[in-house]
Coordinates of C-alpha atoms in Angstrom, one line a residue:
Chain A
M16 CA -99.7 -15.6 70.8
T17 CA -98.5 -13.7 67.8
V18 CA -94.8 -12.9 67.6
I19 CA -94.2 -9.8 65.5
R20 CA -90.5 -9.5 64.5
D21 CA -90.5 -5.8 64.3
F22 CA -88.7 -3.8 66.8
S23 CA -89.2 -0.4 65.3
H24 CA -91.5 2.2 67.0
L25 CA -95.0 2.4 65.6
H26 CA -95.5 5.8 64.2
C27 CA -99.2 5.6 63.5
D28 CA -99.5 8.2 60.8
L29 CA -103.0 7.5 59.5
S30 CA -102.7 9.6 56.3
P31 CA -103.4 7.4 53.2
I32 CA -100.6 5.2 52.1
T33 CA -99.0 6.0 48.8
D34 CA -96.1 4.4 46.9
S35 CA -93.8 7.0 48.3
S36 CA -94.8 6.4 52.0
P37 CA -91.8 5.4 54.1
Y38 CA -91.5 1.7 55.0
E39 CA -92.0 2.5 58.7
V40 CA -95.3 4.3 58.1
R41 CA -96.6 1.5 55.9
R42 CA -95.5 -1.2 58.4
A43 CA -97.2 0.8 61.2
Q44 CA -100.5 0.8 59.4
E45 CA -100.2 -2.9 58.5
L46 CA -99.6 -3.7 62.2
N47 CA -102.4 -1.5 63.3
N48 CA -104.8 -3.3 60.9
L49 CA -103.5 -6.7 62.0
L50 CA -103.5 -6.1 65.8
G51 CA -105.8 -3.0 66.4
L52 CA -107.4 -0.9 65.5
K53 CA -105.7 1.1 68.2
G54 CA -108.2 2.4 70.7
S55 CA -111.1 0.2 69.4
T56 CA -112.9 -2.6 71.1
D57 CA -111.5 -5.0 68.5
A58 CA -107.9 -4.3 69.5
T59 CA -105.7 -7.1 70.7
D60 CA -105.8 -7.6 74.5
M61 CA -102.1 -7.4 75.0
I62 CA -98.9 -6.9 73.0
C63 CA -95.5 -7.2 74.5
D64 CA -92.9 -5.3 72.4
L65 CA -89.4 -6.7 73.1
H66 CA -86.6 -4.1 73.1
N67 CA -83.0 -4.0 74.2
T68 CA -80.7 -1.1 75.0
T69 CA -77.1 -0.2 75.7
S70 CA -78.3 1.5 79.0
N71 CA -78.2 -0.4 82.2
M72 CA -82.0 -0.5 82.4
G73 CA -82.3 -4.0 83.9
L74 CA -85.8 -5.2 83.0
T75 CA -88.2 -2.3 82.6
L76 CA -91.9 -2.5 81.7
I77 CA -92.9 0.7 79.8
R78 CA -96.5 1.7 79.5
Y79 CA -98.0 5.0 78.1
T80 CA -100.4 5.3 81.0
S81 CA -100.1 4.9 84.8
S82 CA -103.7 3.6 85.0
D83 CA -103.3 0.2 83.5
W84 CA -103.5 -2.3 86.3
V85 CA -102.6 -5.3 84.1
T86 CA -99.0 -4.0 83.4
L87 CA -98.6 -3.2 87.1
H88 CA -99.8 -6.6 88.3
I89 CA -97.5 -8.3 85.8
C90 CA -94.6 -6.2 87.0
K91 CA -95.3 -7.2 90.6
Y92 CA -95.4 -10.8 89.5
L93 CA -92.1 -10.6 87.7
Q94 CA -90.5 -8.8 90.7
T95 CA -91.3 -11.9 92.9
K96 CA -89.8 -14.3 90.3
I97 CA -86.8 -12.5 88.7
T98 CA -83.9 -11.8 91.0
K99 CA -80.9 -11.5 88.7
V100 CA -81.8 -7.9 87.6
P101 CA -84.1 -5.2 89.0
V102 CA -87.6 -5.2 87.5
R103 CA -89.2 -1.8 87.3
V104 CA -92.2 0.0 85.7
L105 CA -91.9 3.2 83.7
V106 CA -95.0 5.2 82.8
L107 CA -95.1 7.9 80.3
D108 CA -98.6 9.3 81.0
V109 CA -99.3 10.6 77.5
P110 CA -102.7 10.4 75.7
I111 CA -103.1 7.3 73.6
S112 CA -102.9 9.5 70.5
D113 CA -99.4 10.5 71.4
A114 CA -98.3 6.9 72.3
H115 CA -96.4 5.6 69.3
N116 CA -95.0 2.3 70.5
L117 CA -96.3 -1.0 69.2
E118 CA -98.0 -2.0 72.5
S119 CA -100.2 1.2 72.4
V120 CA -102.2 -0.6 69.7
S121 CA -103.4 -3.2 72.3
K122 CA -105.6 -2.7 75.3
H123 CA -103.1 -3.7 78.0
G124 CA -99.7 -4.0 76.5
F125 CA -96.2 -2.9 77.4
T126 CA -92.7 -2.6 76.1
L127 CA -90.3 -5.0 77.8
E128 CA -86.9 -3.2 77.8
I129 CA -83.7 -4.9 78.8
G130 CA -80.1 -3.9 79.1
P131 CA -77.2 -3.4 79.0
Q132 CA -76.5 -5.1 75.6
P133 CA -74.5 -3.5 72.7
H134 CA -76.4 -3.2 69.5
G135 CA -75.5 -6.0 67.1
V136 CA -74.7 -8.3 69.9
V137 CA -76.6 -11.2 71.5
R138 CA -75.6 -11.7 75.2
A139 CA -76.8 -15.0 76.6
D140 CA -77.4 -13.5 80.0
I141 CA -79.7 -10.9 78.6
Y142 CA -81.4 -13.4 76.3
I143 CA -82.1 -15.7 79.2
I144 CA -83.7 -13.0 81.4
M145 CA -85.8 -11.7 78.5
K146 CA -87.1 -15.2 77.8
E147 CA -87.8 -15.7 81.5
A148 CA -89.8 -12.4 81.5
V149 CA -91.8 -13.4 78.5
D150 CA -92.5 -16.9 79.9
L151 CA -93.6 -15.4 83.2
T152 CA -95.9 -12.9 81.5
I153 CA -97.6 -15.8 79.7
D154 CA -97.8 -17.7 83.0
W155 CA -99.5 -14.7 84.6
I156 CA -102.1 -14.5 81.8
H157 CA -102.8 -18.2 82.1
K158 CA -103.2 -17.9 85.9
F159 CA -105.4 -14.9 85.5
N160 CA -107.6 -16.5 82.9
S161 CA -107.9 -19.6 85.2
G162 CA -109.4 -17.6 88.0
T163 CA -106.4 -16.9 90.2
V164 CA -106.9 -13.9 92.5
F165 CA -104.1 -11.4 92.4
E166 CA -103.9 -9.2 95.5
G167 CA -103.7 -5.5 95.0
G168 CA -101.5 -3.0 96.9
D169 CA -98.8 -0.5 96.2
V170 CA -96.5 -0.7 93.1
E171 CA -93.5 1.6 92.8
A172 CA -93.2 3.2 89.3
F173 CA -91.1 5.9 87.6
K174 CA -92.8 8.6 85.6
F175 CA -91.1 10.3 82.6
I176 CA -90.5 14.0 83.2
K177 CA -88.1 15.2 80.6
S178 CA -85.0 14.5 78.5
V179 CA -81.5 15.9 78.8
D180 CA -79.1 16.3 75.8
Y181 CA -75.3 16.1 75.7
P182 CA -73.3 19.3 76.0
R183 CA -72.6 20.3 72.4
D184 CA -70.5 22.8 70.5
P185 CA -73.0 25.7 69.8
E186 CA -71.9 26.0 66.2
T187 CA -71.1 22.5 65.0
R188 CA -73.5 20.6 67.3
T189 CA -70.8 18.0 67.9
L190 CA -70.6 16.5 71.4
T191 CA -68.2 18.1 73.8
A192 CA -68.7 15.6 76.6
A193 CA -69.6 12.0 77.4
I194 CA -71.8 10.7 80.3
H195 CA -69.7 11.0 83.5
P196 CA -68.2 7.7 84.7
Q197 CA -70.0 8.2 88.0
L198 CA -73.4 8.4 86.2
Q199 CA -72.7 5.7 83.6
D200 CA -74.6 2.4 84.3
R201 CA -76.4 4.0 87.3
D202 CA -79.9 4.1 85.6
F203 CA -82.7 4.9 88.2
C204 CA -80.3 6.2 90.8
L205 CA -81.3 9.3 92.7
L206 CA -79.8 12.4 91.2
K207 CA -79.1 15.3 93.6
Q208 CA -77.9 18.8 93.1
G209 CA -74.1 18.7 92.5
D210 CA -74.0 15.1 91.3
P211 CA -71.8 14.7 88.1
L212 CA -73.6 14.3 84.8
F213 CA -71.0 14.8 82.1
F214 CA -67.3 14.4 81.6
K215 CA -66.2 17.1 79.2
F216 CA -63.4 16.1 76.8
S217 CA -61.6 19.2 78.1
G218 CA -61.5 17.5 81.5
E219 CA -64.2 19.4 83.4
T220 CA -67.3 17.9 85.0
V221 CA -70.8 19.2 84.3
K222 CA -73.0 18.8 87.4
Y223 CA -76.7 18.4 88.0
E224 CA -77.9 21.9 88.9
E225 CA -81.6 21.5 89.7
E226 CA -83.0 21.4 93.2
E227 CA -85.6 18.7 92.5
T228 CA -84.1 15.2 93.0
L229 CA -85.0 13.0 90.0
H230 CA -84.1 9.6 88.6
P231 CA -82.1 9.3 85.3
F232 CA -82.7 6.4 82.9
F233 CA -81.8 5.3 79.4
I234 CA -78.4 6.7 80.2
N235 CA -76.1 6.5 77.1
E236 CA -78.4 4.6 74.8
A237 CA -76.7 4.4 71.4
A238 CA -79.8 5.1 69.3
Y239 CA -80.5 8.3 71.3
Y240 CA -77.4 10.3 70.3
E241 CA -79.1 11.3 67.0
K242 CA -82.3 12.3 68.9
G243 CA -80.3 14.6 71.2
I244 CA -80.9 12.6 74.3
A245 CA -78.1 11.7 76.8
F246 CA -80.7 10.4 79.3
H247 CA -84.2 10.9 80.5
L248 CA -85.3 12.0 83.9
G249 CA -88.2 10.6 85.9
K250 CA -90.0 10.9 89.2
K251 CA -90.7 8.0 91.6
L252 CA -94.4 7.4 92.3
T253 CA -96.3 4.9 94.3
L254 CA -99.3 3.6 92.4
K255 CA -102.2 1.7 93.9
I256 CA -103.6 -1.4 92.1
P257 CA -106.8 -3.2 92.9
T258 CA -107.1 -6.9 93.8
V259 CA -108.2 -8.6 90.5
Q260 CA -109.9 -11.8 89.5
V261 CA -111.3 -12.7 86.1
Q262 CA -115.1 -12.6 85.7
K263 CA -116.3 -16.0 84.6
D264 CA -119.3 -16.3 82.3
Chain B
M8 CA -48.1 13.5 65.1
T9 CA -50.7 13.0 62.5
V10 CA -54.1 11.9 63.6
I11 CA -56.0 10.0 60.9
R12 CA -59.7 9.7 61.6
D13 CA -60.2 6.5 59.8
F14 CA -60.9 3.4 61.8
S15 CA -61.4 1.0 58.9
H16 CA -58.9 -1.7 58.1
L17 CA -56.4 -1.0 55.4
H18 CA -56.9 -3.4 52.6
C19 CA -53.9 -2.5 50.5
D20 CA -55.0 -3.7 47.1
L21 CA -52.4 -2.2 44.9
S22 CA -54.2 -2.7 41.6
P23 CA -54.8 0.6 39.7
I24 CA -57.6 2.8 41.1
T25 CA -60.5 3.4 38.8
D26 CA -63.8 5.3 39.2
S27 CA -65.5 2.0 40.2
S28 CA -62.9 1.1 42.9
P29 CA -64.6 0.9 46.4
Y30 CA -64.0 3.7 48.8
E31 CA -62.0 1.5 51.2
V32 CA -59.5 0.5 48.5
R33 CA -59.1 4.1 47.3
R34 CA -58.7 5.4 50.9
A35 CA -56.2 2.6 51.6
Q36 CA -54.0 3.6 48.7
E37 CA -54.3 7.3 49.8
L38 CA -53.1 6.5 53.3
N39 CA -50.3 4.3 52.0
N40 CA -49.1 7.1 49.8
L41 CA -49.4 9.6 52.7
L42 CA -47.8 7.5 55.4
G43 CA -45.9 4.7 53.6
L44 CA -45.0 3.3 51.3
K45 CA -45.5 0.2 53.3
G46 CA -42.3 -1.8 53.6
S47 CA -40.1 1.0 52.3
T48 CA -37.4 3.0 54.0
D49 CA -39.6 6.2 53.6
A50 CA -42.4 4.7 55.7
T51 CA -43.6 6.6 58.8
D52 CA -41.7 5.3 62.0
M53 CA -44.9 4.6 63.9
I54 CA -48.7 4.6 63.4
C55 CA -51.1 3.9 66.3
D56 CA -54.4 2.8 65.0
L57 CA -57.1 3.4 67.6
H58 CA -59.9 0.8 67.8
N59 CA -62.7 -0.1 70.2
T60 CA -64.6 -3.3 70.6
T61 CA -67.7 -4.8 72.3
S62 CA -65.3 -7.5 73.6
N63 CA -63.8 -7.2 77.1
M64 CA -60.3 -6.8 75.6
G65 CA -59.0 -4.3 78.2
L66 CA -56.2 -2.5 76.4
T67 CA -54.5 -4.7 73.8
L68 CA -51.6 -3.7 71.6
I69 CA -51.8 -5.7 68.3
R70 CA -48.9 -6.1 66.0
Y71 CA -48.5 -8.3 62.9
T72 CA -45.1 -9.6 64.0
S73 CA -43.6 -10.8 67.3
S74 CA -40.2 -9.4 66.4
D75 CA -40.9 -5.7 66.9
W76 CA -39.2 -4.6 70.1
V77 CA -40.7 -1.1 70.0
T78 CA -44.3 -2.4 70.4
L79 CA -43.1 -4.7 73.2
H80 CA -41.2 -2.0 75.1
I81 CA -44.2 0.4 74.9
C82 CA -46.5 -2.4 76.1
K83 CA -44.1 -3.0 79.1
Y84 CA -44.1 0.8 79.8
L85 CA -48.0 1.0 79.6
Q86 CA -48.2 -2.0 82.0
T87 CA -46.2 -0.1 84.7
K88 CA -48.4 3.0 84.3
I89 CA -52.0 1.8 83.6
T90 CA -53.7 -0.2 86.4
K91 CA -57.4 0.2 85.8
V92 CA -57.5 -2.4 83.0
P93 CA -55.1 -5.2 81.9
V94 CA -52.6 -4.2 79.2
R95 CA -51.6 -7.0 76.8
V96 CA -49.8 -7.7 73.6
L97 CA -51.3 -9.7 70.8
V98 CA -49.1 -10.8 67.9
L99 CA -50.4 -12.1 64.6
D100 CA -47.1 -13.4 63.1
V101 CA -48.1 -12.9 59.4
P102 CA -45.9 -11.7 56.6
I103 CA -46.1 -7.9 56.0
S104 CA -47.9 -8.6 52.7
D105 CA -50.8 -10.3 54.7
A106 CA -50.9 -7.5 57.3
H107 CA -53.8 -5.2 56.3
N108 CA -54.2 -3.0 59.3
L109 CA -53.3 0.7 59.1
E110 CA -50.3 0.3 61.4
S111 CA -48.6 -2.2 59.0
V112 CA -47.8 0.7 56.7
S113 CA -45.4 2.1 59.4
K114 CA -42.1 0.6 60.5
H115 CA -43.1 0.1 64.2
G116 CA -46.8 0.7 64.7
F117 CA -49.5 -1.1 66.4
T118 CA -53.3 -1.2 66.9
L119 CA -54.5 0.0 70.3
E120 CA -57.6 -2.0 70.9
I121 CA -59.9 -1.2 73.9
G122 CA -63.1 -2.6 75.2
P123 CA -65.8 -3.3 76.2
Q124 CA -67.7 -0.5 74.6
P125 CA -70.9 -0.8 72.5
H126 CA -70.7 0.5 68.9
G127 CA -72.3 3.9 68.6
V128 CA -71.6 4.8 72.2
V129 CA -68.8 6.8 73.9
R130 CA -68.0 5.6 77.4
A131 CA -66.0 8.1 79.4
D132 CA -64.1 5.4 81.3
I133 CA -63.0 3.8 78.0
Y134 CA -62.2 7.3 76.5
I135 CA -60.0 8.2 79.5
I136 CA -58.0 5.0 79.4
M137 CA -57.5 5.3 75.6
K138 CA -56.3 8.9 76.0
E139 CA -53.9 7.8 78.8
A140 CA -52.5 5.0 76.6
V141 CA -51.9 7.5 73.7
D142 CA -50.3 10.1 76.0
L143 CA -48.0 7.4 77.5
T144 CA -47.0 6.1 74.1
I145 CA -46.0 9.7 73.1
D146 CA -44.2 9.9 76.5
W147 CA -42.2 6.7 75.7
I148 CA -41.2 8.0 72.3
H149 CA -40.0 11.3 73.8
K150 CA -38.0 9.5 76.5
F151 CA -36.5 7.1 73.9
N152 CA -35.6 10.0 71.6
S153 CA -34.0 11.8 74.6
G154 CA -31.6 8.9 75.3
T155 CA -33.4 7.1 78.1
V156 CA -32.3 3.5 78.4
F157 CA -35.1 1.0 78.4
E158 CA -34.1 -2.3 80.1
G159 CA -34.9 -5.5 78.2
G160 CA -36.3 -8.7 79.6
D161 CA -39.3 -11.0 79.2
V162 CA -42.7 -9.8 77.8
E163 CA -45.7 -12.0 77.9
A164 CA -47.7 -12.0 74.6
F165 CA -50.6 -13.8 73.0
K166 CA -50.2 -15.2 69.5
F167 CA -53.2 -15.7 67.2
I168 CA -53.8 -19.4 66.4
K169 CA -57.3 -19.6 64.8
S170 CA -60.9 -18.3 64.8
V171 CA -64.1 -20.1 66.0
D172 CA -67.5 -19.5 64.5
Y173 CA -70.9 -19.6 66.2
P174 CA -73.0 -22.8 65.9
R175 CA -75.3 -22.2 62.9
D176 CA -78.2 -23.9 61.3
P177 CA -76.6 -26.0 58.5
E178 CA -79.2 -24.8 55.9
T179 CA -80.1 -21.2 56.8
R180 CA -76.7 -20.3 58.4
T181 CA -78.6 -18.4 61.1
L182 CA -77.1 -18.6 64.6
T183 CA -78.4 -21.4 66.9
A184 CA -76.4 -20.3 70.0
A185 CA -74.8 -17.3 71.7
I186 CA -71.5 -17.1 73.7
H187 CA -72.0 -18.9 76.9
P188 CA -72.5 -16.7 80.0
Q189 CA -69.5 -18.3 81.6
L190 CA -67.3 -17.4 78.6
Q191 CA -68.8 -13.9 78.0
D192 CA -66.4 -11.0 79.1
R193 CA -63.6 -13.5 80.0
D194 CA -61.3 -12.6 77.1
F195 CA -57.7 -14.1 77.6
C196 CA -58.9 -16.6 80.2
L197 CA -57.4 -20.1 79.9
L198 CA -59.7 -22.5 78.0
K199 CA -59.6 -26.1 79.0
Q200 CA -61.3 -29.2 77.6
G201 CA -64.9 -29.3 78.9
D202 CA -65.2 -25.5 79.5
P203 CA -68.5 -24.0 78.1
L204 CA -68.3 -22.1 74.9
F205 CA -71.8 -21.6 73.6
F206 CA -75.3 -21.5 75.1
K207 CA -77.7 -23.0 72.5
F208 CA -81.1 -21.3 72.2
S209 CA -82.5 -24.9 72.7
G210 CA -80.9 -24.8 76.2
E211 CA -77.9 -27.0 75.7
T212 CA -74.2 -26.1 76.3
V213 CA -71.5 -26.5 73.6
K214 CA -68.2 -27.3 75.3
Y215 CA -64.5 -26.8 74.3
E216 CA -63.5 -30.3 73.0
E217 CA -59.8 -29.8 72.2
E218 CA -56.9 -31.0 74.3
E219 CA -54.7 -28.0 73.8
T220 CA -55.4 -25.2 76.4
L221 CA -55.7 -21.9 74.6
H222 CA -56.8 -18.3 75.3
P223 CA -60.0 -16.9 73.7
F224 CA -60.1 -13.2 72.8
F225 CA -62.4 -10.8 70.8
I226 CA -65.3 -12.8 72.4
N227 CA -68.6 -11.5 71.0
E228 CA -67.4 -8.6 69.0
A229 CA -70.4 -7.1 67.1
A230 CA -68.5 -6.6 63.8
Y231 CA -67.4 -10.2 63.7
Y232 CA -70.8 -11.9 63.4
E233 CA -70.9 -11.2 59.6
K234 CA -67.3 -12.5 59.3
G235 CA -68.3 -15.8 61.0
I236 CA -66.2 -15.3 64.1
A237 CA -67.5 -15.8 67.6
F238 CA -64.0 -15.5 69.1
H239 CA -60.3 -16.0 68.3
L240 CA -58.0 -18.5 70.0
G241 CA -54.4 -17.7 70.9
K242 CA -51.4 -19.2 72.7
K243 CA -49.4 -17.5 75.4
L244 CA -45.7 -16.8 74.6
T245 CA -42.8 -15.3 76.5
L246 CA -40.9 -13.0 74.2
K247 CA -37.4 -11.6 74.9
I248 CA -36.7 -8.0 74.3
P249 CA -33.3 -6.3 74.2
T250 CA -32.2 -3.3 76.3
V251 CA -32.5 -0.3 74.0
Q252 CA -31.1 3.2 73.8
V253 CA -31.3 5.6 70.9
Q254 CA -28.0 6.0 68.9
K255 CA -27.1 9.7 69.0
D256 CA -25.4 11.2 65.9

């Protein structure tokens, strides 16, 4: 197991590296050479990219495709073992060429996202759950490699649909509202027409106007202010996974 | 009322400003000239310096001296009006020359500290309480200036005693532990001998060894890691305040 202490997203710009290439692009290509190549048969079997967030995301396994049964089986396994926080799967369903996170370099990897934890702070409760999740993921791999049969079935997942920005002043682009107290910390709740989204600094409430019920997540993540994201919206899916057992030689 | 959008501490280095003076020193002297001079009869009557923290500090009024009845009367007033979070007074009891926060420039000012809120995040619940505290402080000033009598009595306060650092590797100085889950978010609790302080990454617990029972605060504040502070310890005091009424000309 290789531990890569690099939590930045992997922007795999494959243009030639020059002295003026930004550090992130250079590091992305180094990691791709070390652990990939992305999309090739030589790529690492699995990378877990460990992230934390100010959002109340519990423990969320994020994968760029809904068709990877390894992530889904590991999620199911973690759900039976971890009870202190909810364990969920989030799928992005984008082509591999548009998947920029570190785990997309590997064949069956995922981001392990955990929160809430402020940036620049270590919370022991969060640390302990993340360690448990990593230990259990390694457990699952050992069991799978030793021939254990993992039963298939249904796995609930959330699929990314779109992002929502904060209300902003049309001229200055500064924020005119914060996440509404009734939405704050309620990641993955069901959002219905009329539910409060934002608390305007003028005192008014901005409500959810759409007819489709969706699930918000990454609510009030510190790093997303500059990206123009107050939260993402997703749809709940039920995915089927096969019963699996390793093929022995 | 002047709102100064500057949340940095005021390090009042009074040596002459040169082109190479750091921004903070230059800004400190500008603010002292604008709002002081600190310690002089011309100084502003009151400055409220608005801060937020990742620690679960509720609403805490911080003053560099225990002898300022204005801060204590306002705290008492806020305690009767704000019920969503605890309202406390923290006194540092340092000479004015060692008091570096912005409010020390004024005659009767205080820091209004609120938490928990991650750095880089606006939480509406925290924003709403801070706004209420500022509005009520202005209310109190108006009432006082209009001749209202404010009854004296006892006010509970916490007095800063000392700071405690994280356990660190003796050679590399990197952290070997985080705040213990049983201490996290329990700012101002009573700490007794044997109570857990830190969760070591090796799994052990570091306990409070001292005989004196004290109260921890600013537990796990993000900005204090680099200052070598895991939390501060304080002592509970009861301060007496006089009945006050403005003297009309």
